[in-house]
Amino acid sequence: MVTPRCQEHPRYPDPRKCAGCSAAANAAARKATEVQQAAGKEASTAARERAEVRRAAIDGCYACDNDGYLNGRVCHHNETARLAAAKGAAAARAALNQALGGNA
Ligand SMILES: [Zn+2]
Ligand SMILES: [Zn+2]
């Protein structure tokens, strides 16, 4: 990493640490902290979103228990997907039947 320094000392930082160089160093340190905090916040947000998605999957799955387990094993909620697919197919069939019946 390049040592932050002011415009008056672009090549070498002032050995006496001029105000500009100090300010640049402080700003860089602050920026680094901000970036770090933002990254931490992002990570926790992602973790929370993952947890919410998992919770929704568990809530929507009739096969597993409240913790997402089915007979002591982690449930992949495939039953939910199958049910939704079956429901979707049934709904599509019903709509088709209705459309055909309505026109006939
Ligand atoms: Zn300087
Ligand atoms: Zn499940």
PDB file of N, CA and C and ligand atoms in Angstrom:
ATOM      1  N   MET A   1       0.841  -1.201   0.000  1.00  0.00           N
ATOM      2  CA  MET A   1       0.000   0.000   0.000  1.00  0.00           C
ATOM      3  C   MET A   1       0.871   1.244   0.000  1.00  0.00           C
ATOM      4  N   VAL A   2       0.424   2.231  -0.748  1.00  0.00           N
ATOM      5  CA  VAL A   2       1.174   3.476  -0.832  1.00  0.00           C
ATOM      6  C   VAL A   2       0.908   4.304   0.418  1.00  0.00           C
ATOM      7  N   THR A   3       1.990   4.862   0.959  1.00  0.00           N
ATOM      8  CA  THR A   3       1.798   5.716   2.129  1.00  0.00           C
ATOM      9  C   THR A   3       1.074   6.978   1.703  1.00  0.00           C
ATOM     10  N   PRO A   4      -0.035   7.294   2.314  1.00  0.00           N
ATOM     11  CA  PRO A   4      -0.769   8.511   1.945  1.00  0.00           C
ATOM     12  C   PRO A   4       0.076   9.735   2.247  1.00  0.00           C
ATOM     13  N   ARG A   5       0.049  10.683   1.318  1.00  0.00           N
ATOM     14  CA  ARG A   5       0.807  11.908   1.541  1.00  0.00           C
ATOM     15  C   ARG A   5       0.157  13.054   0.791  1.00  0.00           C
ATOM     16  N   CYS A   6       0.527  14.261   1.148  1.00  0.00           N
ATOM     17  CA  CYS A   6      -0.108  15.428   0.563  1.00  0.00           C
ATOM     18  C   CYS A   6       0.514  15.758  -0.787  1.00  0.00           C
ATOM     19  N   GLN A   7      -0.072  16.738  -1.466  1.00  0.00           N
ATOM     20  CA  GLN A   7       0.388  17.075  -2.813  1.00  0.00           C
ATOM     21  C   GLN A   7       1.749  17.744  -2.798  1.00  0.00           C
ATOM     22  N   GLU A   8       2.119  18.282  -1.683  1.00  0.00           N
ATOM     23  CA  GLU A   8       3.422  18.933  -1.602  1.00  0.00           C
ATOM     24  C   GLU A   8       4.535  17.911  -1.461  1.00  0.00           C
ATOM     25  N   HIS A   9       4.201  16.735  -1.050  1.00  0.00           N
ATOM     26  CA  HIS A   9       5.194  15.683  -0.866  1.00  0.00           C
ATOM     27  C   HIS A   9       4.737  14.437  -1.608  1.00  0.00           C
ATOM     28  N   PRO A  10       4.615  14.565  -2.953  1.00  0.00           N
ATOM     29  CA  PRO A  10       4.051  13.453  -3.722  1.00  0.00           C
ATOM     30  C   PRO A  10       4.991  12.249  -3.785  1.00  0.00           C
ATOM     31  N   ARG A  11       6.280  12.495  -3.699  1.00  0.00           N
ATOM     32  CA  ARG A  11       7.221  11.385  -3.851  1.00  0.00           C
ATOM     33  C   ARG A  11       7.573  10.763  -2.514  1.00  0.00           C
ATOM     34  N   TYR A  12       7.898  11.613  -1.580  1.00  0.00           N
ATOM     35  CA  TYR A  12       8.289  11.104  -0.269  1.00  0.00           C
ATOM     36  C   TYR A  12       7.467  11.810   0.789  1.00  0.00           C
ATOM     37  N   PRO A  13       6.962  11.082   1.746  1.00  0.00           N
ATOM     38  CA  PRO A  13       6.230  11.738   2.829  1.00  0.00           C
ATOM     39  C   PRO A  13       7.180  12.644   3.600  1.00  0.00           C
ATOM     40  N   ASP A  14       6.659  13.747   4.044  1.00  0.00           N
ATOM     41  CA  ASP A  14       7.462  14.681   4.825  1.00  0.00           C
ATOM     42  C   ASP A  14       7.932  13.997   6.101  1.00  0.00           C
ATOM     43  N   PRO A  15       9.237  13.926   6.326  1.00  0.00           N
ATOM     44  CA  PRO A  15       9.725  13.256   7.547  1.00  0.00           C
ATOM     45  C   PRO A  15       9.218  13.926   8.810  1.00  0.00           C
ATOM     46  N   ARG A  16       8.922  15.224   8.699  1.00  0.00           N
ATOM     47  CA  ARG A  16       8.406  15.923   9.881  1.00  0.00           C
ATOM     48  C   ARG A  16       6.893  15.778   9.978  1.00  0.00           C
ATOM     49  N   LYS A  17       6.330  15.012   9.068  1.00  0.00           N
ATOM     50  CA  LYS A  17       4.878  14.793   9.073  1.00  0.00           C
ATOM     51  C   LYS A  17       4.127  16.105   9.008  1.00  0.00           C
ATOM     52  N   CYS A  18       4.117  16.720   7.839  1.00  0.00           N
ATOM     53  CA  CYS A  18       3.397  17.973   7.675  1.00  0.00           C
ATOM     54  C   CYS A  18       1.894  17.726   7.835  1.00  0.00           C
ATOM     55  N   ALA A  19       1.158  18.793   8.032  1.00  0.00           N
ATOM     56  CA  ALA A  19      -0.277  18.673   8.288  1.00  0.00           C
ATOM     57  C   ALA A  19      -0.965  17.950   7.138  1.00  0.00           C
ATOM     58  N   GLY A  20      -0.546  18.274   5.893  1.00  0.00           N
ATOM     59  CA  GLY A  20      -1.176  17.663   4.731  1.00  0.00           C
ATOM     60  C   GLY A  20      -0.960  16.168   4.712  1.00  0.00           C
ATOM     61  N   CYS A  21       0.261  15.740   4.982  1.00  0.00           N
ATOM     62  CA  CYS A  21       0.555  14.306   4.987  1.00  0.00           C
ATOM     63  C   CYS A  21      -0.217  13.602   6.105  1.00  0.00           C
ATOM     64  N   SER A  22      -0.267  14.228   7.268  1.00  0.00           N
ATOM     65  CA  SER A  22      -0.998  13.637   8.391  1.00  0.00           C
ATOM     66  C   SER A  22      -2.470  13.503   8.048  1.00  0.00           C
ATOM     67  N   ALA A  23      -3.029  14.580   7.445  1.00  0.00           N
ATOM     68  CA  ALA A  23      -4.444  14.563   7.080  1.00  0.00           C
ATOM     69  C   ALA A  23      -4.705  13.457   6.072  1.00  0.00           C
ATOM     70  N   ALA A  24      -3.781  13.328   5.096  1.00  0.00           N
ATOM     71  CA  ALA A  24      -3.953  12.287   4.085  1.00  0.00           C
ATOM     72  C   ALA A  24      -3.913  10.914   4.728  1.00  0.00           C
ATOM     73  N   ALA A  25      -2.998  10.738   5.663  1.00  0.00           N
ATOM     74  CA  ALA A  25      -2.894   9.451   6.354  1.00  0.00           C
ATOM     75  C   ALA A  25      -4.152   9.178   7.170  1.00  0.00           C
ATOM     76  N   ASN A  26      -4.653  10.221   7.847  1.00  0.00           N
ATOM     77  CA  ASN A  26      -5.867  10.053   8.641  1.00  0.00           C
ATOM     78  C   ASN A  26      -7.052   9.703   7.754  1.00  0.00           C
ATOM     79  N   ALA A  27      -7.159  10.414   6.632  1.00  0.00           N
ATOM     80  CA  ALA A  27      -8.268  10.171   5.712  1.00  0.00           C
ATOM     81  C   ALA A  27      -8.211   8.746   5.186  1.00  0.00           C
ATOM     82  N   ALA A  28      -6.997   8.295   4.866  1.00  0.00           N
ATOM     83  CA  ALA A  28      -6.845   6.939   4.352  1.00  0.00           C
ATOM     84  C   ALA A  28      -7.248   5.920   5.416  1.00  0.00           C
ATOM     85  N   ALA A  29      -6.853   6.194   6.654  1.00  0.00           N
ATOM     86  CA  ALA A  29      -7.193   5.281   7.741  1.00  0.00           C
ATOM     87  C   ALA A  29      -8.699   5.246   7.960  1.00  0.00           C
ATOM     88  N   ARG A  30      -9.320   6.439   7.889  1.00  0.00           N
ATOM     89  CA  ARG A  30     -10.764   6.520   8.074  1.00  0.00           C
ATOM     90  C   ARG A  30     -11.480   5.748   6.973  1.00  0.00           C
ATOM     91  N   LYS A  31     -10.971   5.961   5.739  1.00  0.00           N
ATOM     92  CA  LYS A  31     -11.573   5.297   4.578  1.00  0.00           C
ATOM     93  C   LYS A  31     -11.472   3.774   4.741  1.00  0.00           C
ATOM     94  N   ALA A  32     -10.309   3.331   5.183  1.00  0.00           N
ATOM     95  CA  ALA A  32     -10.113   1.892   5.367  1.00  0.00           C
ATOM     96  C   ALA A  32     -11.103   1.351   6.397  1.00  0.00           C
ATOM     97  N   THR A  33     -11.300   2.108   7.472  1.00  0.00           N
ATOM     98  CA  THR A  33     -12.252   1.689   8.512  1.00  0.00           C
ATOM     99  C   THR A  33     -13.663   1.633   7.944  1.00  0.00           C
ATOM    100  N   GLU A  34     -14.014   2.666   7.150  1.00  0.00           N
ATOM    101  CA  GLU A  34     -15.352   2.706   6.559  1.00  0.00           C
ATOM    102  C   GLU A  34     -15.582   1.498   5.663  1.00  0.00           C
ATOM    103  N   VAL A  35     -14.573   1.224   4.831  1.00  0.00           N
ATOM    104  CA  VAL A  35     -14.689   0.095   3.908  1.00  0.00           C
ATOM    105  C   VAL A  35     -14.863  -1.196   4.692  1.00  0.00           C
ATOM    106  N   GLN A  36     -14.083  -1.311   5.764  1.00  0.00           N
ATOM    107  CA  GLN A  36     -14.149  -2.506   6.589  1.00  0.00           C
ATOM    108  C   GLN A  36     -15.536  -2.650   7.219  1.00  0.00           C
ATOM    109  N   GLN A  37     -16.049  -1.530   7.746  1.00  0.00           N
ATOM    110  CA  GLN A  37     -17.367  -1.565   8.384  1.00  0.00           C
ATOM    111  C   GLN A  37     -18.451  -1.890   7.372  1.00  0.00           C
ATOM    112  N   ALA A  38     -18.331  -1.267   6.179  1.00  0.00           N
ATOM    113  CA  ALA A  38     -19.324  -1.526   5.135  1.00  0.00           C
ATOM    114  C   ALA A  38     -19.301  -2.997   4.752  1.00  0.00           C
ATOM    115  N   ALA A  39     -18.105  -3.556   4.642  1.00  0.00           N
ATOM    116  CA  ALA A  39     -17.980  -4.970   4.280  1.00  0.00           C
ATOM    117  C   ALA A  39     -18.615  -5.841   5.359  1.00  0.00           C
ATOM    118  N   GLY A  40     -18.390  -5.467   6.618  1.00  0.00           N
ATOM    119  CA  GLY A  40     -18.973  -6.234   7.716  1.00  0.00           C
ATOM    120  C   GLY A  40     -20.486  -6.169   7.699  1.00  0.00           C
ATOM    121  N   LYS A  41     -21.002  -4.961   7.430  1.00  0.00           N
ATOM    122  CA  LYS A  41     -22.446  -4.776   7.395  1.00  0.00           C
ATOM    123  C   LYS A  41     -23.053  -5.593   6.255  1.00  0.00           C
ATOM    124  N   GLU A  42     -22.371  -5.539   5.106  1.00  0.00           N
ATOM    125  CA  GLU A  42     -22.849  -6.274   3.942  1.00  0.00           C
ATOM    126  C   GLU A  42     -22.903  -7.768   4.253  1.00  0.00           C
ATOM    127  N   ALA A  43     -21.859  -8.240   4.915  1.00  0.00           N
ATOM    128  CA  ALA A  43     -21.795  -9.665   5.228  1.00  0.00           C
ATOM    129  C   ALA A  43     -22.936 -10.049   6.158  1.00  0.00           C
ATOM    130  N   SER A  44     -23.219  -9.200   7.162  1.00  0.00           N
ATOM    131  CA  SER A  44     -24.287  -9.545   8.098  1.00  0.00           C
ATOM    132  C   SER A  44     -25.640  -9.444   7.412  1.00  0.00           C
ATOM    133  N   THR A  45     -25.777  -8.487   6.485  1.00  0.00           N
ATOM    134  CA  THR A  45     -27.030  -8.370   5.735  1.00  0.00           C
ATOM    135  C   THR A  45     -27.249  -9.624   4.895  1.00  0.00           C
ATOM    136  N   ALA A  46     -26.185 -10.069   4.248  1.00  0.00           N
ATOM    137  CA  ALA A  46     -26.289 -11.273   3.424  1.00  0.00           C
ATOM    138  C   ALA A  46     -26.649 -12.466   4.293  1.00  0.00           C
ATOM    139  N   ALA A  47     -26.054 -12.536   5.471  1.00  0.00           N
ATOM    140  CA  ALA A  47     -26.342 -13.651   6.373  1.00  0.00           C
ATOM    141  C   ALA A  47     -27.803 -13.611   6.813  1.00  0.00           C
ATOM    142  N   ARG A  48     -28.288 -12.392   7.082  1.00  0.00           N
ATOM    143  CA  ARG A  48     -29.675 -12.256   7.511  1.00  0.00           C
ATOM    144  C   ARG A  48     -30.623 -12.653   6.373  1.00  0.00           C
ATOM    145  N   GLU A  49     -30.264 -12.208   5.162  1.00  0.00           N
ATOM    146  CA  GLU A  49     -31.120 -12.550   4.024  1.00  0.00           C
ATOM    147  C   GLU A  49     -31.137 -14.052   3.801  1.00  0.00           C
ATOM    148  N   ARG A  50     -29.968 -14.677   3.952  1.00  0.00           N
ATOM    149  CA  ARG A  50     -29.916 -16.132   3.808  1.00  0.00           C
ATOM    150  C   ARG A  50     -30.803 -16.786   4.844  1.00  0.00           C
ATOM    151  N   ALA A  51     -30.742 -16.270   6.066  1.00  0.00           N
ATOM    152  CA  ALA A  51     -31.547 -16.840   7.145  1.00  0.00           C
ATOM    153  C   ALA A  51     -33.029 -16.665   6.837  1.00  0.00           C
ATOM    154  N   GLU A  52     -33.387 -15.500   6.276  1.00  0.00           N
ATOM    155  CA  GLU A  52     -34.790 -15.249   5.960  1.00  0.00           C
ATOM    156  C   GLU A  52     -35.270 -16.179   4.854  1.00  0.00           C
ATOM    157  N   VAL A  53     -34.426 -16.380   3.861  1.00  0.00           N
ATOM    158  CA  VAL A  53     -34.784 -17.278   2.764  1.00  0.00           C
ATOM    159  C   VAL A  53     -34.983 -18.688   3.301  1.00  0.00           C
ATOM    160  N   ARG A  54     -34.074 -19.093   4.211  1.00  0.00           N
ATOM    161  CA  ARG A  54     -34.159 -20.424   4.795  1.00  0.00           C
ATOM    162  C   ARG A  54     -35.440 -20.552   5.615  1.00  0.00           C
ATOM    163  N   ARG A  55     -35.727 -19.498   6.374  1.00  0.00           N
ATOM    164  CA  ARG A  55     -36.928 -19.510   7.213  1.00  0.00           C
ATOM    165  C   ARG A  55     -38.176 -19.631   6.331  1.00  0.00           C
ATOM    166  N   ALA A  56     -38.196 -18.877   5.236  1.00  0.00           N
ATOM    167  CA  ALA A  56     -39.354 -18.908   4.345  1.00  0.00           C
ATOM    168  C   ALA A  56     -39.506 -20.296   3.728  1.00  0.00           C
ATOM    169  N   ALA A  57     -38.382 -20.914   3.385  1.00  0.00           N
ATOM    170  CA  ALA A  57     -38.432 -22.242   2.788  1.00  0.00           C
ATOM    171  C   ALA A  57     -38.977 -23.246   3.797  1.00  0.00           C
ATOM    172  N   ILE A  58     -38.517 -23.109   5.052  1.00  0.00           N
ATOM    173  CA  ILE A  58     -38.983 -24.021   6.100  1.00  0.00           C
ATOM    174  C   ILE A  58     -40.467 -23.791   6.367  1.00  0.00           C
ATOM    175  N   ASP A  59     -40.858 -22.522   6.453  1.00  0.00           N
ATOM    176  CA  ASP A  59     -42.263 -22.202   6.716  1.00  0.00           C
ATOM    177  C   ASP A  59     -43.159 -22.722   5.596  1.00  0.00           C
ATOM    178  N   GLY A  60     -42.635 -22.666   4.365  1.00  0.00           N
ATOM    179  CA  GLY A  60     -43.451 -23.058   3.231  1.00  0.00           C
ATOM    180  C   GLY A  60     -43.421 -24.553   2.966  1.00  0.00           C
ATOM    181  N   CYS A  61     -42.580 -25.264   3.691  1.00  0.00           N
ATOM    182  CA  CYS A  61     -42.441 -26.699   3.453  1.00  0.00           C
ATOM    183  C   CYS A  61     -43.260 -27.458   4.470  1.00  0.00           C
ATOM    184  N   TYR A  62     -44.110 -28.359   4.025  1.00  0.00           N
ATOM    185  CA  TYR A  62     -44.947 -29.083   4.965  1.00  0.00           C
ATOM    186  C   TYR A  62     -44.263 -30.335   5.488  1.00  0.00           C
ATOM    187  N   ALA A  63     -43.142 -30.701   4.870  1.00  0.00           N
ATOM    188  CA  ALA A  63     -42.509 -31.974   5.215  1.00  0.00           C
ATOM    189  C   ALA A  63     -41.637 -31.883   6.464  1.00  0.00           C
ATOM    190  N   CYS A  64     -40.918 -30.777   6.650  1.00  0.00           N
ATOM    191  CA  CYS A  64     -39.942 -30.724   7.735  1.00  0.00           C
ATOM    192  C   CYS A  64     -40.500 -30.002   8.954  1.00  0.00           C
ATOM    193  N   ASP A  65     -39.726 -30.086  10.061  1.00  0.00           N
ATOM    194  CA  ASP A  65     -40.164 -29.415  11.281  1.00  0.00           C
ATOM    195  C   ASP A  65     -39.703 -27.961  11.257  1.00  0.00           C
ATOM    196  N   ASN A  66     -39.863 -27.307  12.403  1.00  0.00           N
ATOM    197  CA  ASN A  66     -39.600 -25.881  12.490  1.00  0.00           C
ATOM    198  C   ASN A  66     -38.135 -25.531  12.250  1.00  0.00           C
ATOM    199  N   ASP A  67     -37.246 -26.491  12.438  1.00  0.00           N
ATOM    200  CA  ASP A  67     -35.824 -26.226  12.269  1.00  0.00           C
ATOM    201  C   ASP A  67     -35.317 -26.682  10.906  1.00  0.00           C
ATOM    202  N   GLY A  68     -36.230 -27.117  10.061  1.00  0.00           N
ATOM    203  CA  GLY A  68     -35.822 -27.533   8.726  1.00  0.00           C
ATOM    204  C   GLY A  68     -35.329 -28.964   8.677  1.00  0.00           C
ATOM    205  N   TYR A  69     -35.721 -29.769   9.675  1.00  0.00           N
ATOM    206  CA  TYR A  69     -35.296 -31.159   9.689  1.00  0.00           C
ATOM    207  C   TYR A  69     -36.462 -32.087   9.369  1.00  0.00           C
ATOM    208  N   LEU A  70     -36.148 -33.137   8.659  1.00  0.00           N
ATOM    209  CA  LEU A  70     -37.157 -34.133   8.303  1.00  0.00           C
ATOM    210  C   LEU A  70     -36.605 -35.491   8.740  1.00  0.00           C
ATOM    211  N   ASN A  71     -37.247 -36.098   9.731  1.00  0.00           N
ATOM    212  CA  ASN A  71     -36.791 -37.374  10.276  1.00  0.00           C
ATOM    213  C   ASN A  71     -35.324 -37.306  10.682  1.00  0.00           C
ATOM    214  N   GLY A  72     -34.924 -36.209  11.322  1.00  0.00           N
ATOM    215  CA  GLY A  72     -33.559 -36.090  11.817  1.00  0.00           C
ATOM    216  C   GLY A  72     -32.546 -35.694  10.761  1.00  0.00           C
ATOM    217  N   ARG A  73     -32.986 -35.483   9.530  1.00  0.00           N
ATOM    218  CA  ARG A  73     -32.059 -35.068   8.476  1.00  0.00           C
ATOM    219  C   ARG A  73     -32.465 -33.695   7.960  1.00  0.00           C
ATOM    220  N   VAL A  74     -31.466 -32.983   7.440  1.00  0.00           N
ATOM    221  CA  VAL A  74     -31.754 -31.656   6.902  1.00  0.00           C
ATOM    222  C   VAL A  74     -32.665 -31.804   5.699  1.00  0.00           C
ATOM    223  N   CYS A  75     -33.764 -31.059   5.733  1.00  0.00           N
ATOM    224  CA  CYS A  75     -34.734 -31.136   4.645  1.00  0.00           C
ATOM    225  C   CYS A  75     -34.327 -30.209   3.514  1.00  0.00           C
ATOM    226  N   HIS A  76     -34.415 -30.668   2.318  1.00  0.00           N
ATOM    227  CA  HIS A  76     -34.101 -29.815   1.161  1.00  0.00           C
ATOM    228  C   HIS A  76     -35.367 -29.205   0.574  1.00  0.00           C
ATOM    229  N   HIS A  77     -36.464 -29.440   1.263  1.00  0.00           N
ATOM    230  CA  HIS A  77     -37.750 -28.834   0.905  1.00  0.00           C
ATOM    231  C   HIS A  77     -38.148 -29.185  -0.526  1.00  0.00           C
ATOM    232  N   ASN A  78     -37.742 -30.346  -0.964  1.00  0.00           N
ATOM    233  CA  ASN A  78     -38.110 -30.762  -2.312  1.00  0.00           C
ATOM    234  C   ASN A  78     -39.614 -30.989  -2.421  1.00  0.00           C
ATOM    235  N   GLU A  79     -40.204 -31.411  -1.298  1.00  0.00           N
ATOM    236  CA  GLU A  79     -41.644 -31.634  -1.309  1.00  0.00           C
ATOM    237  C   GLU A  79     -42.384 -30.348  -1.655  1.00  0.00           C
ATOM    238  N   THR A  80     -41.857 -29.240  -1.130  1.00  0.00           N
ATOM    239  CA  THR A  80     -42.475 -27.945  -1.409  1.00  0.00           C
ATOM    240  C   THR A  80     -42.465 -27.664  -2.898  1.00  0.00           C
ATOM    241  N   ALA A  81     -41.296 -27.878  -3.490  1.00  0.00           N
ATOM    242  CA  ALA A  81     -41.143 -27.598  -4.915  1.00  0.00           C
ATOM    243  C   ALA A  81     -42.064 -28.513  -5.724  1.00  0.00           C
ATOM    244  N   ARG A  82     -42.125 -29.775  -5.300  1.00  0.00           N
ATOM    245  CA  ARG A  82     -42.955 -30.714  -6.038  1.00  0.00           C
ATOM    246  C   ARG A  82     -44.423 -30.317  -5.929  1.00  0.00           C
ATOM    247  N   LEU A  83     -44.790 -29.942  -4.716  1.00  0.00           N
ATOM    248  CA  LEU A  83     -46.174 -29.538  -4.478  1.00  0.00           C
ATOM    249  C   LEU A  83     -46.516 -28.307  -5.319  1.00  0.00           C
ATOM    250  N   ALA A  84     -45.602 -27.335  -5.311  1.00  0.00           N
ATOM    251  CA  ALA A  84     -45.843 -26.107  -6.064  1.00  0.00           C
ATOM    252  C   ALA A  84     -45.950 -26.424  -7.553  1.00  0.00           C
ATOM    253  N   ALA A  85     -45.084 -27.306  -8.022  1.00  0.00           N
ATOM    254  CA  ALA A  85     -45.113 -27.673  -9.442  1.00  0.00           C
ATOM    255  C   ALA A  85     -46.430 -28.362  -9.771  1.00  0.00           C
ATOM    256  N   ALA A  86     -46.857 -29.268  -8.882  1.00  0.00           N
ATOM    257  CA  ALA A  86     -48.111 -29.985  -9.096  1.00  0.00           C
ATOM    258  C   ALA A  86     -49.273 -28.998  -9.091  1.00  0.00           C
ATOM    259  N   LYS A  87     -49.219 -28.082  -8.126  1.00  0.00           N
ATOM    260  CA  LYS A  87     -50.268 -27.077  -8.027  1.00  0.00           C
ATOM    261  C   LYS A  87     -50.320 -26.240  -9.298  1.00  0.00           C
ATOM    262  N   GLY A  88     -49.122 -25.835  -9.755  1.00  0.00           N
ATOM    263  CA  GLY A  88     -49.034 -25.011 -10.955  1.00  0.00           C
ATOM    264  C   GLY A  88     -49.591 -25.751 -12.158  1.00  0.00           C
ATOM    265  N   ALA A  89     -49.252 -27.029 -12.264  1.00  0.00           N
ATOM    266  CA  ALA A  89     -49.736 -27.821 -13.387  1.00  0.00           C
ATOM    267  C   ALA A  89     -51.248 -27.972 -13.318  1.00  0.00           C
ATOM    268  N   ALA A  90     -51.737 -28.210 -12.106  1.00  0.00           N
ATOM    269  CA  ALA A  90     -53.178 -28.365 -11.918  1.00  0.00           C
ATOM    270  C   ALA A  90     -53.900 -27.071 -12.280  1.00  0.00           C
ATOM    271  N   ALA A  91     -53.319 -25.961 -11.844  1.00  0.00           N
ATOM    272  CA  ALA A  91     -53.931 -24.664 -12.124  1.00  0.00           C
ATOM    273  C   ALA A  91     -53.935 -24.403 -13.625  1.00  0.00           C
ATOM    274  N   ALA A  92     -52.822 -24.767 -14.273  1.00  0.00           N
ATOM    275  CA  ALA A  92     -52.728 -24.559 -15.715  1.00  0.00           C
ATOM    276  C   ALA A  92     -53.761 -25.419 -16.440  1.00  0.00           C
ATOM    277  N   ARG A  93     -53.894 -26.663 -15.952  1.00  0.00           N
ATOM    278  CA  ARG A  93     -54.879 -27.570 -16.567  1.00  0.00           C
ATOM    279  C   ARG A  93     -56.294 -27.035 -16.380  1.00  0.00           C
ATOM    280  N   ALA A  94     -56.555 -26.554 -15.153  1.00  0.00           N
ATOM    281  CA  ALA A  94     -57.882 -26.029 -14.847  1.00  0.00           C
ATOM    282  C   ALA A  94     -58.192 -24.822 -15.734  1.00  0.00           C
ATOM    283  N   ALA A  95     -57.194 -23.954 -15.879  1.00  0.00           N
ATOM    284  CA  ALA A  95     -57.389 -22.758 -16.694  1.00  0.00           C
ATOM    285  C   ALA A  95     -57.643 -23.148 -18.141  1.00  0.00           C
ATOM    286  N   LEU A  96     -56.892 -24.145 -18.581  1.00  0.00           N
ATOM    287  CA  LEU A  96     -57.043 -24.616 -19.965  1.00  0.00           C
ATOM    288  C   LEU A  96     -58.435 -25.200 -20.171  1.00  0.00           C
ATOM    289  N   ASN A  97     -58.850 -26.049 -19.214  1.00  0.00           N
ATOM    290  CA  ASN A  97     -60.172 -26.663 -19.299  1.00  0.00           C
ATOM    291  C   ASN A  97     -61.262 -25.600 -19.340  1.00  0.00           C
ATOM    292  N   GLN A  98     -61.084 -24.606 -18.473  1.00  0.00           N
ATOM    293  CA  GLN A  98     -62.069 -23.543 -18.388  1.00  0.00           C
ATOM    294  C   GLN A  98     -62.145 -22.784 -19.714  1.00  0.00           C
ATOM    295  N   ALA A  99     -60.949 -22.495 -20.270  1.00  0.00           N
ATOM    296  CA  ALA A  99     -60.902 -21.759 -21.522  1.00  0.00           C
ATOM    297  C   ALA A  99     -61.560 -22.567 -22.638  1.00  0.00           C
ATOM    298  N   LEU A 100     -61.257 -23.861 -22.658  1.00  0.00           N
ATOM    299  CA  LEU A 100     -61.845 -24.719 -23.694  1.00  0.00           C
ATOM    300  C   LEU A 100     -63.354 -24.812 -23.500  1.00  0.00           C
ATOM    301  N   GLY A 101     -63.744 -25.011 -22.224  1.00  0.00           N
ATOM    302  CA  GLY A 101     -65.172 -25.158 -21.932  1.00  0.00           C
ATOM    303  C   GLY A 101     -65.920 -23.873 -22.247  1.00  0.00           C
ATOM    304  N   GLY A 102     -65.302 -22.721 -21.933  1.00  0.00           N
ATOM    305  CA  GLY A 102     -65.965 -21.458 -22.142  1.00  0.00           C
ATOM    306  C   GLY A 102     -66.204 -21.179 -23.613  1.00  0.00           C
ATOM    307  N   ASN A 103     -65.256 -21.636 -24.441  1.00  0.00           N
ATOM    308  CA  ASN A 103     -65.367 -21.355 -25.868  1.00  0.00           C
ATOM    309  C   ASN A 103     -66.276 -22.347 -26.591  1.00  0.00           C
ATOM    310  N   ALA A 104     -66.435 -23.534 -25.998  1.00  0.00           N
ATOM    311  CA  ALA A 104     -67.150 -24.572 -26.700  1.00  0.00           C
ATOM    312  C   ALA A 104     -68.671 -24.379 -26.693  1.00  0.00           C
TER     313      ALA A 104
HETATM  314 ZN    ZN B   1       3.170  16.668   3.252  1.00  0.00          ZN
HETATM  315 ZN    ZN B   2     -38.651 -28.889   4.259  1.00  0.00          ZN
END
